[in-house]
PDB file of C-alpha atoms and ligand atoms in Angstrom:
ATOM      1  CA  MET G   1       5.900 -26.495  24.241  1.00 43.00           C
ATOM      2  CA  SER G   2       8.053 -23.953  22.381  1.00 50.00           C
ATOM      3  CA  ASP G   3      11.700 -24.502  21.364  1.00 52.00           C
ATOM      4  CA  ASN G   4      12.718 -22.008  24.037  1.00 55.00           C
ATOM      5  CA  GLU G   5      10.948 -23.948  26.753  1.00 56.00           C
ATOM      6  CA  ILE G   6      12.596 -27.175  25.597  1.00 57.00           C
ATOM      7  CA  LEU G   7      15.995 -25.462  25.703  1.00 62.00           C
ATOM      8  CA  ASP G   8      15.248 -24.181  29.192  1.00 79.00           C
ATOM      9  CA  LEU G   9      14.409 -27.667  30.414  1.00 84.00           C
ATOM     10  CA  ASN G  10      17.603 -29.074  28.918  1.00 87.00           C
ATOM     11  CA  LEU G  11      19.611 -26.308  30.515  1.00 90.00           C
ATOM     12  CA  ILE G  12      17.991 -26.787  33.914  1.00 90.00           C
ATOM     13  CA  CYS G  13      18.416 -30.551  33.727  1.00 91.00           C
ATOM     14  CA  GLY G  14      22.021 -30.108  32.543  1.00 90.00           C
ATOM     15  CA  PHE G  15      22.767 -27.894  35.538  1.00 94.00           C
ATOM     16  CA  PHE G  16      21.129 -30.086  38.158  1.00 95.00           C
ATOM     17  CA  SER G  17      22.318 -33.430  36.803  1.00 93.00           C
ATOM     18  CA  LEU G  18      25.884 -32.322  37.597  1.00 93.00           C
ATOM     19  CA  LEU G  19      25.021 -31.882  41.279  1.00 95.00           C
ATOM     20  CA  GLU G  20      25.058 -34.576  43.965  1.00 95.00           C
ATOM     21  CA  GLN G  21      21.427 -33.857  44.850  1.00 97.00           C
ATOM     22  CA  GLN G  22      18.622 -31.950  43.180  1.00 97.00           C
ATOM     23  CA  GLY G  23      16.531 -30.913  46.175  1.00 97.00           C
ATOM     24  CA  PRO G  24      16.688 -30.242  49.918  1.00 98.00           C
ATOM     25  CA  GLY G  25      17.582 -33.345  51.929  1.00 98.00           C
ATOM     26  CA  SER G  26      20.504 -35.270  53.389  1.00 98.00           C
ATOM     27  CA  PRO G  27      21.576 -38.856  54.070  1.00 98.00           C
ATOM     28  CA  ALA G  28      20.929 -38.342  57.815  1.00 98.00           C
ATOM     29  CA  GLU G  29      17.317 -37.275  57.156  1.00 98.00           C
ATOM     30  CA  THR G  30      16.741 -40.144  54.723  1.00 98.00           C
ATOM     31  CA  ILE G  31      17.973 -42.545  57.420  1.00 98.00           C
ATOM     32  CA  LYS G  32      15.680 -40.880  59.959  1.00 98.00           C
ATOM     33  CA  ALA G  33      12.681 -41.377  57.643  1.00 98.00           C
ATOM     34  CA  LEU G  34      13.713 -45.023  57.209  1.00 98.00           C
ATOM     35  CA  SER G  35      13.680 -45.500  60.995  1.00 98.00           C
ATOM     36  CA  PHE G  36       9.859 -45.274  60.945  1.00 98.00           C
ATOM     37  CA  ILE G  37       9.514 -48.210  58.542  1.00 97.00           C
ATOM     38  CA  LYS G  38       9.064 -51.469  60.409  1.00 93.00           C
ATOM     39  CA  GLY G  39       8.972 -55.030  59.143  1.00 95.00           C
ATOM     40  CA  LEU G  40      10.323 -54.623  55.597  1.00 97.00           C
ATOM     41  CA  PRO G  41      11.096 -58.078  54.174  1.00 97.00           C
ATOM     42  CA  ALA G  42      14.739 -58.886  53.401  1.00 97.00           C
ATOM     43  CA  ASP G  43      13.863 -59.094  49.698  1.00 98.00           C
ATOM     44  CA  ALA G  44      11.867 -55.851  49.709  1.00 98.00           C
ATOM     45  CA  LYS G  45      10.922 -54.252  46.390  1.00 98.00           C
ATOM     46  CA  ILE G  46      11.404 -50.500  46.502  1.00 98.00           C
ATOM     47  CA  ALA G  47      10.629 -47.704  44.009  1.00 99.00           C
ATOM     48  CA  ASP G  48      12.419 -44.346  44.248  1.00 99.00           C
ATOM     49  CA  ILE G  49      10.368 -41.918  42.129  1.00 99.00           C
ATOM     50  CA  GLY G  50      11.925 -38.690  40.817  1.00 98.00           C
ATOM     51  CA  CYS G  51      15.290 -40.049  41.924  1.00 98.00           C
ATOM     52  CA  GLY G  52      17.471 -37.411  40.235  1.00 98.00           C
ATOM     53  CA  THR G  53      21.098 -38.564  40.310  1.00 98.00           C
ATOM     54  CA  GLY G  54      20.286 -40.837  43.235  1.00 98.00           C
ATOM     55  CA  ARG G  55      21.515 -39.152  46.404  1.00 98.00           C
ATOM     56  CA  GLN G  56      18.743 -40.831  48.441  1.00 98.00           C
ATOM     57  CA  THR G  57      18.784 -44.020  46.311  1.00 98.00           C
ATOM     58  CA  GLN G  58      22.339 -44.597  47.489  1.00 98.00           C
ATOM     59  CA  THR G  59      21.369 -44.056  51.150  1.00 98.00           C
ATOM     60  CA  LEU G  60      18.453 -46.471  50.788  1.00 98.00           C
ATOM     61  CA  ALA G  61      20.661 -49.155  49.227  1.00 98.00           C
ATOM     62  CA  GLU G  62      23.251 -48.709  51.963  1.00 98.00           C
ATOM     63  CA  ASN G  63      20.737 -48.989  54.803  1.00 98.00           C
ATOM     64  CA  ILE G  64      18.130 -51.574  53.774  1.00 97.00           C
ATOM     65  CA  THR G  65      18.193 -54.823  51.832  1.00 97.00           C
ATOM     66  CA  GLY G  66      16.158 -55.508  48.706  1.00 98.00           C
ATOM     67  CA  ASP G  67      16.024 -54.186  45.163  1.00 98.00           C
ATOM     68  CA  ILE G  68      15.395 -50.594  44.153  1.00 98.00           C
ATOM     69  CA  ILE G  69      13.941 -49.290  40.893  1.00 98.00           C
ATOM     70  CA  ALA G  70      14.993 -45.637  40.597  1.00 98.00           C
ATOM     71  CA  VAL G  71      12.807 -43.616  38.205  1.00 98.00           C
ATOM     72  CA  ASP G  72      13.292 -40.210  36.631  1.00 98.00           C
ATOM     73  CA  VAL G  73      11.785 -38.647  33.531  1.00 96.00           C
ATOM     74  CA  PHE G  74      15.069 -37.049  32.408  1.00 95.00           C
ATOM     75  CA  PRO G  75      17.631 -39.380  30.801  1.00 95.00           C
ATOM     76  CA  GLY G  76      20.417 -37.067  32.066  1.00 95.00           C
ATOM     77  CA  MET G  77      19.362 -37.758  35.659  1.00 96.00           C
ATOM     78  CA  ILE G  78      19.292 -41.507  35.103  1.00 97.00           C
ATOM     79  CA  GLY G  79      22.732 -41.137  33.461  1.00 96.00           C
ATOM     80  CA  GLY G  80      23.994 -39.536  36.687  1.00 97.00           C
ATOM     81  CA  LEU G  81      22.284 -42.230  38.755  1.00 98.00           C
ATOM     82  CA  ASN G  82      23.868 -44.991  36.653  1.00 98.00           C
ATOM     83  CA  ASP G  83      27.329 -43.424  37.096  1.00 97.00           C
ATOM     84  CA  ARG G  84      26.806 -43.419  40.861  1.00 98.00           C
ATOM     85  CA  VAL G  85      25.554 -47.020  40.870  1.00 98.00           C
ATOM     86  CA  LYS G  86      28.602 -48.163  38.890  1.00 98.00           C
ATOM     87  CA  ARG G  87      31.015 -46.208  41.087  1.00 98.00           C
ATOM     88  CA  LEU G  88      29.545 -47.857  44.193  1.00 98.00           C
ATOM     89  CA  GLY G  89      29.220 -51.338  42.678  1.00 98.00           C
ATOM     90  CA  LEU G  90      25.465 -51.404  43.376  1.00 98.00           C
ATOM     91  CA  GLU G  91      24.398 -52.692  39.936  1.00 98.00           C
ATOM     92  CA  ASN G  92      22.783 -55.783  41.455  1.00 98.00           C
ATOM     93  CA  ARG G  93      20.620 -53.674  43.800  1.00 98.00           C
ATOM     94  CA  ILE G  94      19.596 -50.545  41.859  1.00 98.00           C
ATOM     95  CA  THR G  95      18.028 -50.346  38.385  1.00 98.00           C
ATOM     96  CA  GLY G  96      17.619 -46.946  36.737  1.00 98.00           C
ATOM     97  CA  LEU G  97      14.492 -46.363  34.660  1.00 98.00           C
ATOM     98  CA  VAL G  98      13.503 -43.415  32.458  1.00 98.00           C
ATOM     99  CA  ALA G  99       9.748 -42.984  32.944  1.00 98.00           C
ATOM    100  CA  SER G 100       7.267 -40.353  34.003  1.00 98.00           C
ATOM    101  CA  MET G 101       5.749 -40.512  37.470  1.00 98.00           C
ATOM    102  CA  ASP G 102       2.255 -40.078  36.014  1.00 98.00           C
ATOM    103  CA  ASN G 103       2.643 -43.075  33.718  1.00 98.00           C
ATOM    104  CA  LEU G 104       4.664 -45.694  35.556  1.00 98.00           C
ATOM    105  CA  PRO G 105       5.135 -49.168  34.056  1.00 98.00           C
ATOM    106  CA  PHE G 106       4.468 -50.868  37.414  1.00 98.00           C
ATOM    107  CA  SER G 107       1.994 -53.550  38.484  1.00 98.00           C
ATOM    108  CA  GLU G 108      -0.577 -53.395  41.234  1.00 98.00           C
ATOM    109  CA  ASN G 109       0.683 -54.510  44.670  1.00 98.00           C
ATOM    110  CA  GLU G 110       4.280 -54.626  43.398  1.00 98.00           C
ATOM    111  CA  PHE G 111       6.182 -52.657  46.056  1.00 98.00           C
ATOM    112  CA  ASP G 112       6.870 -52.874  49.780  1.00 98.00           C
ATOM    113  CA  LEU G 113       8.074 -49.278  49.816  1.00 98.00           C
ATOM    114  CA  ILE G 114       7.632 -46.248  47.557  1.00 99.00           C
ATOM    115  CA  TRP G 115      10.056 -43.405  48.194  1.00 99.00           C
ATOM    116  CA  SER G 116      10.087 -39.922  46.656  1.00 98.00           C
ATOM    117  CA  GLU G 117      12.144 -36.979  47.896  1.00 98.00           C
ATOM    118  CA  GLY G 118      11.445 -33.485  46.612  1.00 98.00           C
ATOM    119  CA  ALA G 119       9.688 -34.680  43.471  1.00 98.00           C
ATOM    120  CA  ILE G 120       5.992 -35.487  44.024  1.00 98.00           C
ATOM    121  CA  TYR G 121       5.023 -31.861  43.296  1.00 96.00           C
ATOM    122  CA  ASN G 122       5.618 -32.668  39.621  1.00 95.00           C
ATOM    123  CA  ILE G 123       2.472 -34.817  39.575  1.00 97.00           C
ATOM    124  CA  GLY G 124       0.870 -33.034  42.551  1.00 97.00           C
ATOM    125  CA  PHE G 125       0.870 -34.364  46.122  1.00 98.00           C
ATOM    126  CA  GLU G 126      -2.736 -35.509  46.231  1.00 98.00           C
ATOM    127  CA  LYS G 127      -2.734 -37.033  42.776  1.00 98.00           C
ATOM    128  CA  GLY G 128       0.617 -38.740  43.415  1.00 98.00           C
ATOM    129  CA  ILE G 129      -0.303 -40.361  46.718  1.00 98.00           C
ATOM    130  CA  ARG G 130      -3.567 -41.609  45.222  1.00 98.00           C
ATOM    131  CA  GLU G 131      -2.121 -42.930  41.953  1.00 98.00           C
ATOM    132  CA  TRP G 132       0.932 -44.571  43.461  1.00 98.00           C
ATOM    133  CA  LYS G 133      -1.064 -46.357  46.152  1.00 98.00           C
ATOM    134  CA  LYS G 134      -2.126 -49.099  43.755  1.00 98.00           C
ATOM    135  CA  TYR G 135       1.532 -50.058  43.235  1.00 98.00           C
ATOM    136  CA  LEU G 136       1.982 -50.676  46.981  1.00 98.00           C
ATOM    137  CA  LYS G 137       1.233 -53.978  48.643  1.00 98.00           C
ATOM    138  CA  PRO G 138      -1.380 -53.735  51.422  1.00 97.00           C
ATOM    139  CA  GLY G 139       0.609 -52.636  54.481  1.00 97.00           C
ATOM    140  CA  GLY G 140       3.349 -51.188  52.240  1.00 98.00           C
ATOM    141  CA  PHE G 141       4.917 -47.835  53.058  1.00 98.00           C
ATOM    142  CA  LEU G 142       4.970 -44.512  51.241  1.00 98.00           C
ATOM    143  CA  VAL G 143       7.658 -41.957  52.107  1.00 99.00           C
ATOM    144  CA  VAL G 144       7.592 -38.557  50.410  1.00 98.00           C
ATOM    145  CA  SER G 145       9.095 -35.171  51.135  1.00 98.00           C
ATOM    146  CA  GLU G 146       7.086 -32.163  50.041  1.00 98.00           C
ATOM    147  CA  ALA G 147       7.118 -28.374  50.385  1.00 97.00           C
ATOM    148  CA  THR G 148       4.917 -27.188  53.258  1.00 98.00           C
ATOM    149  CA  TRP G 149       3.955 -24.094  55.200  1.00 98.00           C
ATOM    150  CA  PHE G 150       5.199 -24.315  58.775  1.00 98.00           C
ATOM    151  CA  ARG G 151       2.713 -21.714  60.016  1.00 97.00           C
ATOM    152  CA  GLY G 152      -0.966 -21.013  59.611  1.00 96.00           C
ATOM    153  CA  ASN G 153      -0.295 -17.454  58.396  1.00 96.00           C
ATOM    154  CA  ARG G 154       2.408 -16.263  56.015  1.00 96.00           C
ATOM    155  CA  PRO G 155       3.457 -12.928  54.553  1.00 97.00           C
ATOM    156  CA  GLU G 156       1.796 -12.425  51.187  1.00 96.00           C
ATOM    157  CA  ALA G 157       5.143 -12.009  49.412  1.00 96.00           C
ATOM    158  CA  ILE G 158       6.281 -15.554  50.179  1.00 97.00           C
ATOM    159  CA  GLU G 159       2.884 -17.096  49.429  1.00 95.00           C
ATOM    160  CA  LYS G 160       2.854 -15.467  46.038  1.00 95.00           C
ATOM    161  CA  TYR G 161       6.455 -16.431  45.332  1.00 95.00           C
ATOM    162  CA  TRP G 162       5.921 -20.165  45.958  1.00 93.00           C
ATOM    163  CA  ILE G 163       2.638 -20.363  44.128  1.00 89.00           C
ATOM    164  CA  ASP G 164       4.118 -18.552  41.120  1.00 88.00           C
ATOM    165  CA  ALA G 165       7.224 -20.776  41.317  1.00 83.00           C
ATOM    166  CA  GLY G 166       5.093 -23.757  40.346  1.00 80.00           C
ATOM    167  CA  TYR G 167       4.058 -25.015  43.787  1.00 88.00           C
ATOM    168  CA  PRO G 168       0.323 -24.296  43.860  1.00 89.00           C
ATOM    169  CA  GLU G 169      -0.207 -27.244  46.206  1.00 93.00           C
ATOM    170  CA  ILE G 170       2.123 -26.027  48.956  1.00 96.00           C
ATOM    171  CA  ASP G 171       0.055 -26.260  52.154  1.00 97.00           C
ATOM    172  CA  THR G 172       0.307 -26.830  55.881  1.00 98.00           C
ATOM    173  CA  VAL G 173       1.548 -30.114  57.332  1.00 98.00           C
ATOM    174  CA  SER G 174      -1.887 -30.827  58.844  1.00 98.00           C
ATOM    175  CA  VAL G 175      -3.600 -30.480  55.449  1.00 98.00           C
ATOM    176  CA  LYS G 176      -1.149 -32.905  53.848  1.00 98.00           C
ATOM    177  CA  ILE G 177      -1.617 -35.428  56.673  1.00 98.00           C
ATOM    178  CA  SER G 178      -5.349 -35.230  56.233  1.00 98.00           C
ATOM    179  CA  GLN G 179      -4.911 -35.817  52.483  1.00 98.00           C
ATOM    180  CA  LEU G 180      -2.909 -38.962  53.312  1.00 98.00           C
ATOM    181  CA  GLU G 181      -5.714 -40.216  55.563  1.00 98.00           C
ATOM    182  CA  GLN G 182      -8.352 -39.480  52.917  1.00 98.00           C
ATOM    183  CA  ALA G 183      -6.294 -41.332  50.309  1.00 98.00           C
ATOM    184  CA  GLY G 184      -6.194 -44.511  52.414  1.00 98.00           C
ATOM    185  CA  TYR G 185      -2.918 -44.318  54.300  1.00 98.00           C
ATOM    186  CA  VAL G 186      -2.267 -44.474  58.029  1.00 98.00           C
ATOM    187  CA  PRO G 187      -0.087 -41.449  58.818  1.00 98.00           C
ATOM    188  CA  VAL G 188       2.900 -43.026  60.581  1.00 98.00           C
ATOM    189  CA  ALA G 189       5.117 -39.965  61.060  1.00 98.00           C
ATOM    190  CA  SER G 190       5.945 -36.555  59.720  1.00 98.00           C
ATOM    191  CA  TYR G 191       8.777 -34.170  60.481  1.00 98.00           C
ATOM    192  CA  ASN G 192      10.302 -31.050  59.006  1.00 98.00           C
ATOM    193  CA  LEU G 193      13.731 -31.000  57.391  1.00 98.00           C
ATOM    194  CA  PRO G 194      16.290 -28.845  59.220  1.00 98.00           C
ATOM    195  CA  GLU G 195      17.674 -25.687  57.574  1.00 98.00           C
ATOM    196  CA  SER G 196      21.002 -27.420  56.917  1.00 98.00           C
ATOM    197  CA  CYS G 197      19.253 -29.598  54.307  1.00 98.00           C
ATOM    198  CA  TRP G 198      18.560 -26.436  52.320  1.00 97.00           C
ATOM    199  CA  LEU G 199      21.483 -24.167  53.071  1.00 97.00           C
ATOM    200  CA  ASP G 200      24.393 -26.630  53.316  1.00 97.00           C
ATOM    201  CA  SER G 201      23.300 -29.681  51.341  1.00 97.00           C
ATOM    202  CA  TYR G 202      21.312 -28.050  48.535  1.00 97.00           C
ATOM    203  CA  TYR G 203      21.961 -24.325  48.063  1.00 98.00           C
ATOM    204  CA  LYS G 204      25.699 -24.249  48.875  1.00 98.00           C
ATOM    205  CA  PRO G 205      26.717 -26.582  45.998  1.00 97.00           C
ATOM    206  CA  ILE G 206      24.409 -24.609  43.668  1.00 97.00           C
ATOM    207  CA  THR G 207      26.134 -21.342  44.584  1.00 97.00           C
ATOM    208  CA  GLU G 208      29.589 -22.907  44.269  1.00 97.00           C
ATOM    209  CA  PHE G 209      28.835 -24.335  40.831  1.00 96.00           C
ATOM    210  CA  SER G 210      27.177 -21.191  39.428  1.00 97.00           C
ATOM    211  CA  GLY G 211      30.337 -19.384  38.243  1.00 96.00           C
ATOM    212  CA  GLN G 212      31.655 -22.428  36.410  1.00 95.00           C
ATOM    213  CA  PHE G 213      28.257 -23.030  34.828  1.00 95.00           C
ATOM    214  CA  LEU G 214      28.054 -19.468  33.503  1.00 96.00           C
ATOM    215  CA  THR G 215      31.548 -19.748  32.029  1.00 96.00           C
ATOM    216  CA  GLN G 216      30.754 -23.114  30.438  1.00 93.00           C
ATOM    217  CA  ASN G 217      27.690 -21.540  28.817  1.00 93.00           C
ATOM    218  CA  ASN G 218      29.517 -18.375  27.679  1.00 95.00           C
ATOM    219  CA  ASN G 219      27.291 -16.293  29.961  1.00 95.00           C
ATOM    220  CA  SER G 220      24.310 -17.016  27.736  1.00 94.00           C
ATOM    221  CA  ASP G 221      21.034 -15.277  28.557  1.00 93.00           C
ATOM    222  CA  GLN G 222      19.447 -18.572  29.486  1.00 93.00           C
ATOM    223  CA  ALA G 223      22.293 -19.570  31.803  1.00 95.00           C
ATOM    224  CA  LYS G 224      22.150 -16.137  33.461  1.00 95.00           C
ATOM    225  CA  TRP G 225      18.381 -16.458  33.780  1.00 94.00           C
ATOM    226  CA  LEU G 226      18.763 -19.792  35.576  1.00 94.00           C
ATOM    227  CA  ILE G 227      21.414 -18.522  37.999  1.00 96.00           C
ATOM    228  CA  ASP G 228      19.431 -15.325  38.718  1.00 96.00           C
ATOM    229  CA  HIS G 229      16.349 -17.416  39.346  1.00 93.00           C
ATOM    230  CA  LEU G 230      18.203 -19.701  41.787  1.00 96.00           C
ATOM    231  CA  THR G 231      19.856 -16.741  43.533  1.00 97.00           C
ATOM    232  CA  GLU G 232      16.420 -15.222  44.058  1.00 96.00           C
ATOM    233  CA  GLU G 233      15.065 -18.517  45.420  1.00 96.00           C
ATOM    234  CA  ILE G 234      17.944 -18.701  47.921  1.00 98.00           C
ATOM    235  CA  ALA G 235      17.351 -15.087  49.024  1.00 98.00           C
ATOM    236  CA  TYR G 236      13.669 -15.861  49.626  1.00 97.00           C
ATOM    237  CA  TYR G 237      14.612 -18.912  51.664  1.00 98.00           C
ATOM    238  CA  GLU G 238      17.023 -16.942  53.819  1.00 98.00           C
ATOM    239  CA  LYS G 239      14.409 -14.268  54.452  1.00 98.00           C
ATOM    240  CA  TYR G 240      11.335 -16.458  55.008  1.00 98.00           C
ATOM    241  CA  LYS G 241      12.671 -19.839  56.171  1.00 98.00           C
ATOM    242  CA  GLU G 242      10.660 -19.801  59.389  1.00 98.00           C
ATOM    243  CA  TYR G 243       7.469 -19.951  57.308  1.00 98.00           C
ATOM    244  CA  TYR G 244       8.127 -22.867  54.972  1.00 98.00           C
ATOM    245  CA  GLY G 245      10.335 -25.800  54.170  1.00 98.00           C
ATOM    246  CA  TYR G 246      10.159 -29.463  53.364  1.00 98.00           C
ATOM    247  CA  THR G 247       8.355 -32.083  55.422  1.00 98.00           C
ATOM    248  CA  PHE G 248       8.817 -35.833  55.297  1.00 98.00           C
ATOM    249  CA  PHE G 249       5.557 -37.799  55.365  1.00 98.00           C
ATOM    250  CA  ILE G 250       5.550 -41.503  56.164  1.00 98.00           C
ATOM    251  CA  GLY G 251       2.306 -43.341  55.473  1.00 98.00           C
ATOM    252  CA  GLN G 252       1.265 -46.977  55.449  1.00 98.00           C
ATOM    253  CA  LYS G 253      -1.244 -48.294  52.944  1.00 98.00           C
ATOM    254  CA  VAL G 254      -4.295 -49.506  54.774  1.00 93.00           C
ATOM    255  CA  GLY G 255      -4.222 -53.329  54.492  1.00 76.00           C
TER     256      GLY G 255
HETATM  257  N1  SAH E 301      15.060 -37.045  44.650  1.00 76.15           N
HETATM  258  C1  SAH E 301      16.160 -36.247  44.140  1.00 76.15           C
HETATM  259  C2  SAH E 301      15.712 -35.292  43.014  1.00 76.15           C
HETATM  260  C3  SAH E 301      14.686 -34.253  43.415  1.00 76.15           C
HETATM  261  S1  SAH E 301      14.428 -33.027  42.134  1.00 76.15           S
HETATM  262  C4  SAH E 301      16.804 -35.467  45.264  1.00 76.15           C
HETATM  263  O1  SAH E 301      16.134 -35.230  46.276  1.00 76.15           O
HETATM  264  O2  SAH E 301      17.972 -35.086  45.113  1.00 76.15           O
HETATM  265  C5  SAH E 301      12.983 -33.635  41.307  1.00 76.15           C
HETATM  266  C6  SAH E 301      13.284 -34.740  40.286  1.00 76.15           C
HETATM  267  O3  SAH E 301      12.052 -35.118  39.686  1.00 76.15           O
HETATM  268  C7  SAH E 301      14.221 -34.314  39.163  1.00 76.15           C
HETATM  269  O4  SAH E 301      15.278 -35.227  39.060  1.00 76.15           O
HETATM  270  C8  SAH E 301      13.327 -34.333  37.930  1.00 76.15           C
HETATM  271  O5  SAH E 301      14.020 -34.722  36.756  1.00 76.15           O
HETATM  272  C9  SAH E 301      12.289 -35.363  38.314  1.00 76.15           C
HETATM  273  N2  SAH E 301      11.029 -35.250  37.587  1.00 76.15           N
HETATM  274  C10 SAH E 301      10.369 -34.135  37.183  1.00 76.15           C
HETATM  275  N3  SAH E 301       9.219 -34.452  36.559  1.00 76.15           N
HETATM  276  C11 SAH E 301       9.142 -35.810  36.580  1.00 76.15           C
HETATM  277  C12 SAH E 301       8.183 -36.757  36.095  1.00 76.15           C
HETATM  278  N4  SAH E 301       7.086 -36.360  35.456  1.00 76.15           N
HETATM  279  N5  SAH E 301       8.426 -38.065  36.283  1.00 76.15           N
HETATM  280  C13 SAH E 301       9.549 -38.503  36.911  1.00 76.15           C
HETATM  281  N6  SAH E 301      10.500 -37.650  37.390  1.00 76.15           N
HETATM  282  C14 SAH E 301      10.296 -36.331  37.225  1.00 76.15           C
END
């Protein structure tokens, strides 16, 4: 990786770690996904992978009992998570861990629940669901949200945009469900996130923070590049949102 790429990553992480959430989603949708999970023990062990600054980690801690290990590869994200945990007095429930999702320091059959919102694409959906399965107890649950096509046919412009944006695995909901089945999960539920999770919860704070971010970075080329890139992503979403979005998948490891 070149110095420029490292700088880009630091800049991107610096931008996003100052936001409440780093992907589309909302507390209401996290709670809805939780409603499909039955029979979690009171002392459940939960992993939240690619937790960012912990928007959904907080919702999990507030709505189920048990202990949560929240993992992110970027120390800045875990810094933001730790600030949140301290602010809420949840130190005895949530532990932040800097680690990569493709090399997790977990044991086999360790968790009752593995959660991951808007992050599994970093390892790849199929690879992630297969690799993480060993960390789940038999009968344990996997909950992930992932970018999907909502329709069988899409305009070429939006297909090209998402694949070039680093989402080569974006696919239809039915393909992802079949991948879950093939990987040894019972598909329990799936549902698409509403537009508000993108426009209000995710993109609005990005737009509001952009001006301040550019000023803080003296309008550097890299900062401008990041804001231009995000502005373009938002414009694509507004134009093509009927064709794609995020879907929650809830699966149960075959016992
Ligand atoms: N779940 C949060 C963050 C989603 S953004 C939310 O929905 O708000 C994706 C997150 O995955 C980022 O915080 C990013 O730092 C993290 N990430 C990227 N690559 C990773 C990897 N290899 N291992 C662990 N986390 C990773």
